[in-house]
mmCIF file of C-alpha atoms and ligand atoms in Angstrom:
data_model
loop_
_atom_site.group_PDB
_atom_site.id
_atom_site.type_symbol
_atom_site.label_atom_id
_atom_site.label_comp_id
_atom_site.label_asym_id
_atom_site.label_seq_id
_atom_site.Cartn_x
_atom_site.Cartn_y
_atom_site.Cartn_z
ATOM 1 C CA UNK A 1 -47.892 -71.323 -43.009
ATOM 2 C CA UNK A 2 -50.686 -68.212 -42.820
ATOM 3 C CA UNK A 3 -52.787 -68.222 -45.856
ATOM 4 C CA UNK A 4 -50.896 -67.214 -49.183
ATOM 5 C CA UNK A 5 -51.354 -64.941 -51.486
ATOM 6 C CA UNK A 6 -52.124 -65.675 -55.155
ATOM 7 C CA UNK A 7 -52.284 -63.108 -57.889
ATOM 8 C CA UNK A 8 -55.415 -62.344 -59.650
ATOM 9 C CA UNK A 9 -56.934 -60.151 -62.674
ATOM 10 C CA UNK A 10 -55.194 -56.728 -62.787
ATOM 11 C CA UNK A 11 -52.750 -57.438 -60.229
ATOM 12 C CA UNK A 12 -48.976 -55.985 -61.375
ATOM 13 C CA UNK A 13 -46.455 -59.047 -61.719
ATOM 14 C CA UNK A 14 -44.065 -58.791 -59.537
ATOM 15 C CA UNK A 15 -40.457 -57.968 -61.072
ATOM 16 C CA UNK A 16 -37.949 -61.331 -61.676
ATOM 17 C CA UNK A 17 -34.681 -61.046 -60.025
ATOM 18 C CA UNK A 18 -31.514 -61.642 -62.404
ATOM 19 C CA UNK A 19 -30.547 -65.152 -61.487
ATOM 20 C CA UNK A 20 -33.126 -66.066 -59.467
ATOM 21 C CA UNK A 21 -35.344 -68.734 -60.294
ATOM 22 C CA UNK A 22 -38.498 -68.809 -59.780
ATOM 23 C CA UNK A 23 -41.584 -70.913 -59.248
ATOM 24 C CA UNK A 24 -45.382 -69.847 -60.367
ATOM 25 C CA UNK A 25 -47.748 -71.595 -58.343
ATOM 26 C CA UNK A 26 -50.947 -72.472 -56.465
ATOM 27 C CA UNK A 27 -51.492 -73.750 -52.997
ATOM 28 C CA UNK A 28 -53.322 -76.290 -53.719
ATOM 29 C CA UNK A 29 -52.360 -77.775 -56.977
ATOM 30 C CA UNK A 30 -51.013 -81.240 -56.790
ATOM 31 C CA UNK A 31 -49.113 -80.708 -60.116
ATOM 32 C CA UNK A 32 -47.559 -77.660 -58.474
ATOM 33 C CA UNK A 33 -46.808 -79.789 -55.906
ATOM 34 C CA UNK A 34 -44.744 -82.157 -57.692
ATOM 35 C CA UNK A 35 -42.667 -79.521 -58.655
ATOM 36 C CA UNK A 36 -42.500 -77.666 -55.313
ATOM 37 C CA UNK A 37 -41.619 -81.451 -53.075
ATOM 38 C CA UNK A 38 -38.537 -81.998 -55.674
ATOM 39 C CA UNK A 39 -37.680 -78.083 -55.550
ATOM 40 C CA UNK A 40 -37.731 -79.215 -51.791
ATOM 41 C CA UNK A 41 -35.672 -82.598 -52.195
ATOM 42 C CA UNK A 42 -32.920 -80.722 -53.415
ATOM 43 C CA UNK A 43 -32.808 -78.159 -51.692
ATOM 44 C CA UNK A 44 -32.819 -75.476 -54.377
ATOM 45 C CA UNK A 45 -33.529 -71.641 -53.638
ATOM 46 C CA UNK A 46 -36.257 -70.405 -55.340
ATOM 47 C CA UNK A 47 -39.004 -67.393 -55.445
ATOM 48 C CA UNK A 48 -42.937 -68.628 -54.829
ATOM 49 C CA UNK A 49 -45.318 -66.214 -56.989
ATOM 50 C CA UNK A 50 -48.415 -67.895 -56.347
ATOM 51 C CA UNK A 51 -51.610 -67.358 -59.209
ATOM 52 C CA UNK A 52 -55.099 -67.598 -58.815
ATOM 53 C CA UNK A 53 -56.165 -70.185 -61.692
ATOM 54 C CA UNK A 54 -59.813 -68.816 -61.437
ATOM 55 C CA UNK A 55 -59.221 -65.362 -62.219
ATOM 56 C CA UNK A 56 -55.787 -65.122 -63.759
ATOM 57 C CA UNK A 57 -53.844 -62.040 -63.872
ATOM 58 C CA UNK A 58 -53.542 -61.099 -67.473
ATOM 59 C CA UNK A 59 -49.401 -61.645 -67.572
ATOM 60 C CA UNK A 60 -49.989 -65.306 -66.542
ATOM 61 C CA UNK A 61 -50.439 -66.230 -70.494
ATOM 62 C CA UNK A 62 -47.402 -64.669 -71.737
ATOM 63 C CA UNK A 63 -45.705 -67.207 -69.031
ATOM 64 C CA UNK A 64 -47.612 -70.398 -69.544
ATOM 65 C CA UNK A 65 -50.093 -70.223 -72.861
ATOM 66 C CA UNK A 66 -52.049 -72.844 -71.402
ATOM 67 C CA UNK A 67 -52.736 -70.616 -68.065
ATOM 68 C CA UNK A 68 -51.485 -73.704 -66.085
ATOM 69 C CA UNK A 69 -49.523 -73.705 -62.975
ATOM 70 C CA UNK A 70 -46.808 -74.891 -62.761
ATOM 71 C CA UNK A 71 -44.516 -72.740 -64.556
ATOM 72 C CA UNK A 72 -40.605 -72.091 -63.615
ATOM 73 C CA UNK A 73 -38.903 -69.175 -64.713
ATOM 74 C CA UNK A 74 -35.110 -68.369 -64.602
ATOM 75 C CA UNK A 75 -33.751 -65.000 -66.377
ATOM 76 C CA UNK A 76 -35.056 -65.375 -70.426
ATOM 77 C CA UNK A 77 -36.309 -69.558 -69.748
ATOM 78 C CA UNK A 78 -39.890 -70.577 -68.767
ATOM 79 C CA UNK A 79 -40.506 -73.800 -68.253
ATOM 80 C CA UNK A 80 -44.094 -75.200 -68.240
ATOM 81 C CA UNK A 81 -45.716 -78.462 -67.335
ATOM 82 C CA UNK A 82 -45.021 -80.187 -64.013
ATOM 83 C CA UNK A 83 -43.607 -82.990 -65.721
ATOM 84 C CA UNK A 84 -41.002 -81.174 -67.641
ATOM 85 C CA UNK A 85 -40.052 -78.965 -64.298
ATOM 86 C CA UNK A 86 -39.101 -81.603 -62.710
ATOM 87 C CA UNK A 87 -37.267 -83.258 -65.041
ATOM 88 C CA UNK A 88 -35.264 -80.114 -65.914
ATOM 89 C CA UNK A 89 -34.591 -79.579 -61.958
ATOM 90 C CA UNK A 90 -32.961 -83.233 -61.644
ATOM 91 C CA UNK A 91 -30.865 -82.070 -64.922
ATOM 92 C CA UNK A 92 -30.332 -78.237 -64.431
ATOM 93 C CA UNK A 93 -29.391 -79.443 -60.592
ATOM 94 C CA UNK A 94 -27.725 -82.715 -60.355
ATOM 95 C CA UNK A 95 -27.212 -83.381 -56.952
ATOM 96 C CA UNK A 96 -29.369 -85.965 -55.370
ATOM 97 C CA UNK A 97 -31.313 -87.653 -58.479
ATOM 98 C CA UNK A 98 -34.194 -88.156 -58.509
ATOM 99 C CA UNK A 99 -33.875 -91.175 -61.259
ATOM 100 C CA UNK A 100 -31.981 -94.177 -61.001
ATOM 101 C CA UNK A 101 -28.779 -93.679 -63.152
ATOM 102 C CA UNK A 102 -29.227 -96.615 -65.461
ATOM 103 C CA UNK A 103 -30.755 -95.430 -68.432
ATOM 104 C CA UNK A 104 -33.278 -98.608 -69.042
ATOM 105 C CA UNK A 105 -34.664 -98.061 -64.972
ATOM 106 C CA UNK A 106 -35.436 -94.256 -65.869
ATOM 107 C CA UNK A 107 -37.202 -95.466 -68.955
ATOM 108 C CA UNK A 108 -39.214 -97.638 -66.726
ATOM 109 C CA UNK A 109 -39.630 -94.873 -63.867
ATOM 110 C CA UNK A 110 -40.921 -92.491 -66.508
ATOM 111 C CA UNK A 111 -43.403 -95.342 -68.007
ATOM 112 C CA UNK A 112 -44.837 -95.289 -64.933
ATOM 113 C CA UNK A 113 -45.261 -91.969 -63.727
ATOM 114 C CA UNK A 114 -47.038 -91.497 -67.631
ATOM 115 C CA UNK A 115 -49.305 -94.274 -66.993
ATOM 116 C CA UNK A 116 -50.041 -93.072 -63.785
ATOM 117 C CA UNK A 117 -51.150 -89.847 -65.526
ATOM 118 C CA UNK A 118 -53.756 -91.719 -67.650
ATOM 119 C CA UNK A 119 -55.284 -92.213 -64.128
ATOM 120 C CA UNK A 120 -55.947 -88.519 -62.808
ATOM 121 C CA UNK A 121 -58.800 -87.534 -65.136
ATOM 122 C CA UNK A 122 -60.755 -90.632 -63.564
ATOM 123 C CA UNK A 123 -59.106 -89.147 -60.264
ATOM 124 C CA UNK A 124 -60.865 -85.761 -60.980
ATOM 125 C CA UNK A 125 -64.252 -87.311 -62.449
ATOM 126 C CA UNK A 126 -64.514 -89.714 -59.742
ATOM 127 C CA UNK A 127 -64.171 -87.132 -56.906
ATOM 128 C CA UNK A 128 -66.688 -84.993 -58.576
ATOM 129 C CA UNK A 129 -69.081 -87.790 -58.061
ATOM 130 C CA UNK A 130 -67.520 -88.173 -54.621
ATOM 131 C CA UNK A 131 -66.478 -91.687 -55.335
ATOM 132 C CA UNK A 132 -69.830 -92.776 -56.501
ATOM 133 C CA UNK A 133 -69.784 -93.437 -60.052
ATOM 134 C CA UNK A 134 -69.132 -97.590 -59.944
ATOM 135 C CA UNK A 135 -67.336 -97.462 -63.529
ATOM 136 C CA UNK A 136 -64.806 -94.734 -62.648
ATOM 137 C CA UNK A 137 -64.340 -96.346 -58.824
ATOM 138 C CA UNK A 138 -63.129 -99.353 -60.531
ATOM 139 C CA UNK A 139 -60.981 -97.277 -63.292
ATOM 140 C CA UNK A 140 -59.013 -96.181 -60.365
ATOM 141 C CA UNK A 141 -58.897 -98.894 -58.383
ATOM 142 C CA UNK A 142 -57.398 -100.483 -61.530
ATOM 143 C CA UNK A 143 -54.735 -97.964 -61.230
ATOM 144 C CA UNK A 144 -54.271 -98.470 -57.650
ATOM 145 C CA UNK A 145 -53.701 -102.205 -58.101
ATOM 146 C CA UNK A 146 -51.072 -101.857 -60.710
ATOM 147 C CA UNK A 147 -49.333 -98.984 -58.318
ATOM 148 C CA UNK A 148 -49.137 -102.278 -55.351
ATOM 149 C CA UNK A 149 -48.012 -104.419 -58.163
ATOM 150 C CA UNK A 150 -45.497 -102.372 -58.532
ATOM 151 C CA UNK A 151 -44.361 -101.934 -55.205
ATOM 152 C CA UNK A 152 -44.189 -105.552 -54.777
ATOM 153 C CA UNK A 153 -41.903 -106.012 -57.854
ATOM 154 C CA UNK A 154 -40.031 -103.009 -56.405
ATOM 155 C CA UNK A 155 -39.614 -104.322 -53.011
ATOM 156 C CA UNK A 156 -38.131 -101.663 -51.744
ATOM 157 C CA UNK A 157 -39.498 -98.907 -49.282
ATOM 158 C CA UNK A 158 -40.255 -95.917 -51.822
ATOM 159 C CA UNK A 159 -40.291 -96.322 -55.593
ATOM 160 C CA UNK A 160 -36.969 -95.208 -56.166
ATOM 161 C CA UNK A 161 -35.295 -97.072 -52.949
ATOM 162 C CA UNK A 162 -34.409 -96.176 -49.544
ATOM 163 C CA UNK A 163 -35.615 -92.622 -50.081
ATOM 164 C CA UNK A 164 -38.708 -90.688 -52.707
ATOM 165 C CA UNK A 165 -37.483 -89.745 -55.708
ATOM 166 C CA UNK A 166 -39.322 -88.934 -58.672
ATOM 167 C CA UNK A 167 -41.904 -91.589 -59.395
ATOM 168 C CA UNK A 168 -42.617 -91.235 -55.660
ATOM 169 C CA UNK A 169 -43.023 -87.329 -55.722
ATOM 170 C CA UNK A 170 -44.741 -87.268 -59.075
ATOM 171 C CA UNK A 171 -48.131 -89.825 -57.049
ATOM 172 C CA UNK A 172 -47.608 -88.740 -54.238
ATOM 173 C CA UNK A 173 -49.882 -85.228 -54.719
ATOM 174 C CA UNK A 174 -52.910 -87.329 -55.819
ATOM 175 C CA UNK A 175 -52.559 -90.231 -53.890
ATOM 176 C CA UNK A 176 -52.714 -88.358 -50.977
ATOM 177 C CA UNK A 177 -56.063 -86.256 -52.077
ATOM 178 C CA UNK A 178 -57.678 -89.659 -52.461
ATOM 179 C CA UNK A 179 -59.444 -89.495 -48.976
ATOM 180 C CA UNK A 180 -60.393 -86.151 -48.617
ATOM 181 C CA UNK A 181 -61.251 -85.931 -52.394
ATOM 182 C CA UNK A 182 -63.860 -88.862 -52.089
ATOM 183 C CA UNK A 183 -62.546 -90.039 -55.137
ATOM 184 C CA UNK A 184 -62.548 -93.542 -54.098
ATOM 185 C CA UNK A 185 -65.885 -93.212 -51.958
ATOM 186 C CA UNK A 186 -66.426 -93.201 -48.490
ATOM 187 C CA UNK A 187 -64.076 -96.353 -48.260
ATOM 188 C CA UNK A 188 -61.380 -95.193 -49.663
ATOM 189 C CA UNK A 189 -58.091 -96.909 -50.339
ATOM 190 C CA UNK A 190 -59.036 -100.528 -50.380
ATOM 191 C CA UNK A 191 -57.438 -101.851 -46.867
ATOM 192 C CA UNK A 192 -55.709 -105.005 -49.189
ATOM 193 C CA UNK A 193 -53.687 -102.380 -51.021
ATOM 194 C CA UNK A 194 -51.119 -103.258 -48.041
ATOM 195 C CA UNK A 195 -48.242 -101.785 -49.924
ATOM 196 C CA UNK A 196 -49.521 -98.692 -50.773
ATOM 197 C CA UNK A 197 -51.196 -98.325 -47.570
ATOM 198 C CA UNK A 198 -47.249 -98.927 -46.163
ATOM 199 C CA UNK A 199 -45.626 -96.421 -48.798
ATOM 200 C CA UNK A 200 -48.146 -94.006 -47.343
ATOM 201 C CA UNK A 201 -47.326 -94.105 -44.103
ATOM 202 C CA UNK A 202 -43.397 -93.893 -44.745
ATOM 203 C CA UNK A 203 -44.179 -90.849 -47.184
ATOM 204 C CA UNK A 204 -46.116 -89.176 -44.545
ATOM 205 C CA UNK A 205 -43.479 -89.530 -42.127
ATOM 206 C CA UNK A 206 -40.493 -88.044 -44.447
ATOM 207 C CA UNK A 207 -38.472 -85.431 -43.879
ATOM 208 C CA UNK A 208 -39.650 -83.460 -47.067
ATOM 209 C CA UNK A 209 -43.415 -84.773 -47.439
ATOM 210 C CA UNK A 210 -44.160 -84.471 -43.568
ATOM 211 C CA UNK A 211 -43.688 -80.413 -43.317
ATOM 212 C CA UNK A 212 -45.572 -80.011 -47.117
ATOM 213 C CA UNK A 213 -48.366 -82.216 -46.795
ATOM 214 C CA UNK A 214 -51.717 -80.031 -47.078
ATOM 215 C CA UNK A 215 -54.027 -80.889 -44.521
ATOM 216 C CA UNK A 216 -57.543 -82.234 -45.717
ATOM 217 C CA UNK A 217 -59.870 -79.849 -44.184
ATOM 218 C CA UNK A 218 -57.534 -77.248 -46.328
ATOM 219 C CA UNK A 219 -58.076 -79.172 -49.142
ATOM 220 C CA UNK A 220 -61.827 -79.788 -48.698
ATOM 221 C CA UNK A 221 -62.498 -76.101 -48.487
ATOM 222 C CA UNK A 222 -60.245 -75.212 -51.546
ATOM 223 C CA UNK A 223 -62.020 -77.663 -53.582
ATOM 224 C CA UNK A 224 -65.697 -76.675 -52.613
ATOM 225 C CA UNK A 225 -65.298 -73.289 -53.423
ATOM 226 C CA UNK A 226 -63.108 -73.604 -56.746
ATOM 227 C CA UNK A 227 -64.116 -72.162 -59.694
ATOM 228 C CA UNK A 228 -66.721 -69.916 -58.119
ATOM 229 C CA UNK A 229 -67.079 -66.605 -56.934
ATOM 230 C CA UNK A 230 -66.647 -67.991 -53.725
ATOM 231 C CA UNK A 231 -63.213 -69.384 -54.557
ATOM 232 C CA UNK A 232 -61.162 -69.071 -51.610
ATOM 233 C CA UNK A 233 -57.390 -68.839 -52.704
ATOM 234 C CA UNK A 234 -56.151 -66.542 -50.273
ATOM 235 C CA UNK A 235 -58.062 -67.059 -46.792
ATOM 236 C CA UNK A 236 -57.047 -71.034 -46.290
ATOM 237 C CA UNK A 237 -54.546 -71.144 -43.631
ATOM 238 C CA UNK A 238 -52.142 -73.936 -44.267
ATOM 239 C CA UNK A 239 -49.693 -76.082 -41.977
ATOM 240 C CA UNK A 240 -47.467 -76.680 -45.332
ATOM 241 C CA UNK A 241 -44.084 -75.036 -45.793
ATOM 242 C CA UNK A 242 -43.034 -73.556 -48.923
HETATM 243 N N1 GSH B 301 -50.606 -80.939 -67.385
HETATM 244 C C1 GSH B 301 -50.448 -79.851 -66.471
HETATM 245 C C2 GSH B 301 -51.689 -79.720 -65.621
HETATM 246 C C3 GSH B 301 -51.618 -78.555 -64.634
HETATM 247 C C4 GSH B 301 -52.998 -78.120 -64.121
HETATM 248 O O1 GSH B 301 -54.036 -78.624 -64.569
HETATM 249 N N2 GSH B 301 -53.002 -77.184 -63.155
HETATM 250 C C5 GSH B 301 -54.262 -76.643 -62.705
HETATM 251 C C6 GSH B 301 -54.251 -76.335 -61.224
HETATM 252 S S1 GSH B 301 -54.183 -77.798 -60.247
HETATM 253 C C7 GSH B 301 -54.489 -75.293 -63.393
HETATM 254 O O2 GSH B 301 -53.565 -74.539 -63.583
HETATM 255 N N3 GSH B 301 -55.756 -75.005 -63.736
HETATM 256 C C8 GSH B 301 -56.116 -73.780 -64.349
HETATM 257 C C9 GSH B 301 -57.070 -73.975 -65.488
HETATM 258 O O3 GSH B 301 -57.540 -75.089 -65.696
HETATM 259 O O4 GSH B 301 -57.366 -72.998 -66.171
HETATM 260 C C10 GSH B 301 -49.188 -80.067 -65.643
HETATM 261 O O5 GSH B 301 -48.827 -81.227 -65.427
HETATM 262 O O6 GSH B 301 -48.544 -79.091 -65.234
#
C-alpha cells in the first residue's frame, strides 16, 4: 500500500455517504487495528478516513471527544473506542463471530482481552525505555506468561479455535509491536513462551493478519518521529492492505 493520507489541522472533512459506514483511523495505531483486522474478518465494506493524532483536524472532536482513533461512523451513529467497535461489528454484522456463542465463554473471552488491557500502558512505558526498565520488563512478562497459560488451557490453535476471533485480534496489534517496539528489550519474547511463540507464527501466516501486518521498519520510523514536528504520518510506505 503507498503511503496514506491522514487528515490534519484545517483540512475540510470529507462528506459521509448515506449508508456507508465508515472507519476513522491511523496507520499505525494498534487500537485502530483491532478494529480494521475484524472489519477485515468479516468482510464488511467500509470507507478509511485516516487522522493525524498529532495535529488533529478541528472536526475530529465533534466525532470522538477524546480525539482518539478509532472511531466508526454510520449515517447519525459514532461509535468510539476500539473495544466497543468491535463488539458492535460482531453484533451490527453477525456473520462469522467473533465470540464463542455460549454466553459464560464470551464472559471469559472478554475477561481476558480487559486484563490484557491492564498490560499496554507497561507496553508503552516499557518501549519508551526500550525494554530497559527491569520493573516494567517483568510487568509484561507477567502478562506474557498468563497469555501462554492461557493458550495451554485453551489448547487449541488461536484463542477462539481453529481460526482468530476476537481475543486473538484484540493482542494481536501489540503483541506483534513487541520486537520492533523494544518493549521487552533486545531479547524480546522470552524463547520458553513456546505457545505464544507458536500462535505467532500461525497469526502471521493467516489469511487476514498476513496481508495487514505493518512491517517493523514502518513501525520504527512512525514511532521515532511521533509527536514531533517531524511526525511522519503521510510519507511511510506500507506493505499492509486496508
Ligand atoms: N482506549 C482507546 C485508545 C485509543 C488510542 O490511544 N489511540 C491513539 C493512537 S494509537 C490516539 O488516538 N492518540 C491520540 C492522542 O493521544 O491524542 C481505544 O481503545 O480506542
Amino acid at each position: 500500500m503507498p503511503a496514506e493520507h491522514h487528515f490534519k489541522t484545517g483540512e475540510t472533512l470529507p462528506a459521509l455517504k448515506p449508508g456507508v459506514l465508515r472507519l476513522y483511523s491511523m496507520a499505525f495505531c494498534p487500537y485502530a487495528e483491532r478494529t480494521r483486522l475484524v472489519l477485515a474478518a468479516k468482510d464488511i465494506d467500509y470507507e478509511l478516513v485516516n487522522v493525524n493524532t498529532y495535529k488533529k483536524p478541528e472536526w475530529y472532536f465533534d466525532k470522538n471527544p477524546d480525539g482518539l482513533v478509532p472511531t466508526l461512523e454510520l449515517d447519525d451513529k459514532l461509535i468510539q473506542e476500539s473495544l466497543v467497535t468491535c463488539e458492535y461489528l460482531d453484533e451490527a454484522y453477525p456473520d462469522t463471530p467473533m465470540y464463542p456463542a455460549d454466553a459464560y465463554l464470551k464472559a471469559r473471552d472478554k475477561l481476558f482481552i480487559q486484563r490484557f488491557g491492564n498490560s499496554i500502558p507497561a507496553f508503552y512505558r516499557s518501549a519508551k525505555e526500550k525494554g530497559k526498565n527491569e520493573e516494567l520488563r517483568t510487568t509484561l512478562l507477567k502478562h506474557m506468561n498468563s497469555i501462554e497459560d492461557e493458550l495451554q488451557n485453551r489448547g487449541t490453535p488461536f484463542f477462539f479455535g481453529s481460526s482468530p476471533g476476537m481475543v486473538d485480534y484484540a493482542i494481536w496489534p501489540f503483541i506483534y509491536r513487541i520486537p520492533s517496539s523494544m518493549a521487552l528489550g533486545s531479547g524480546g519474547l522470552p524463547e520458553s513462551l513456546v505457545l505464544l511463540h507458536q500462535w505467532i507464527d500461525r497469526m502471521r501466516k493467516h489469511e487476514i493478519i498476513a496481508p495487514r501486518i505493518m512491517e517493523d521498519e514502518a513501525l520504527v520510523e512512525f514511532s521515532t518521529h511521533y509527536r514531533t514536528p517531524g511526525s511522519r504520518f503521510d510519507e511511510i510506505q506500507t506493505k499492509s492492505v486496508k
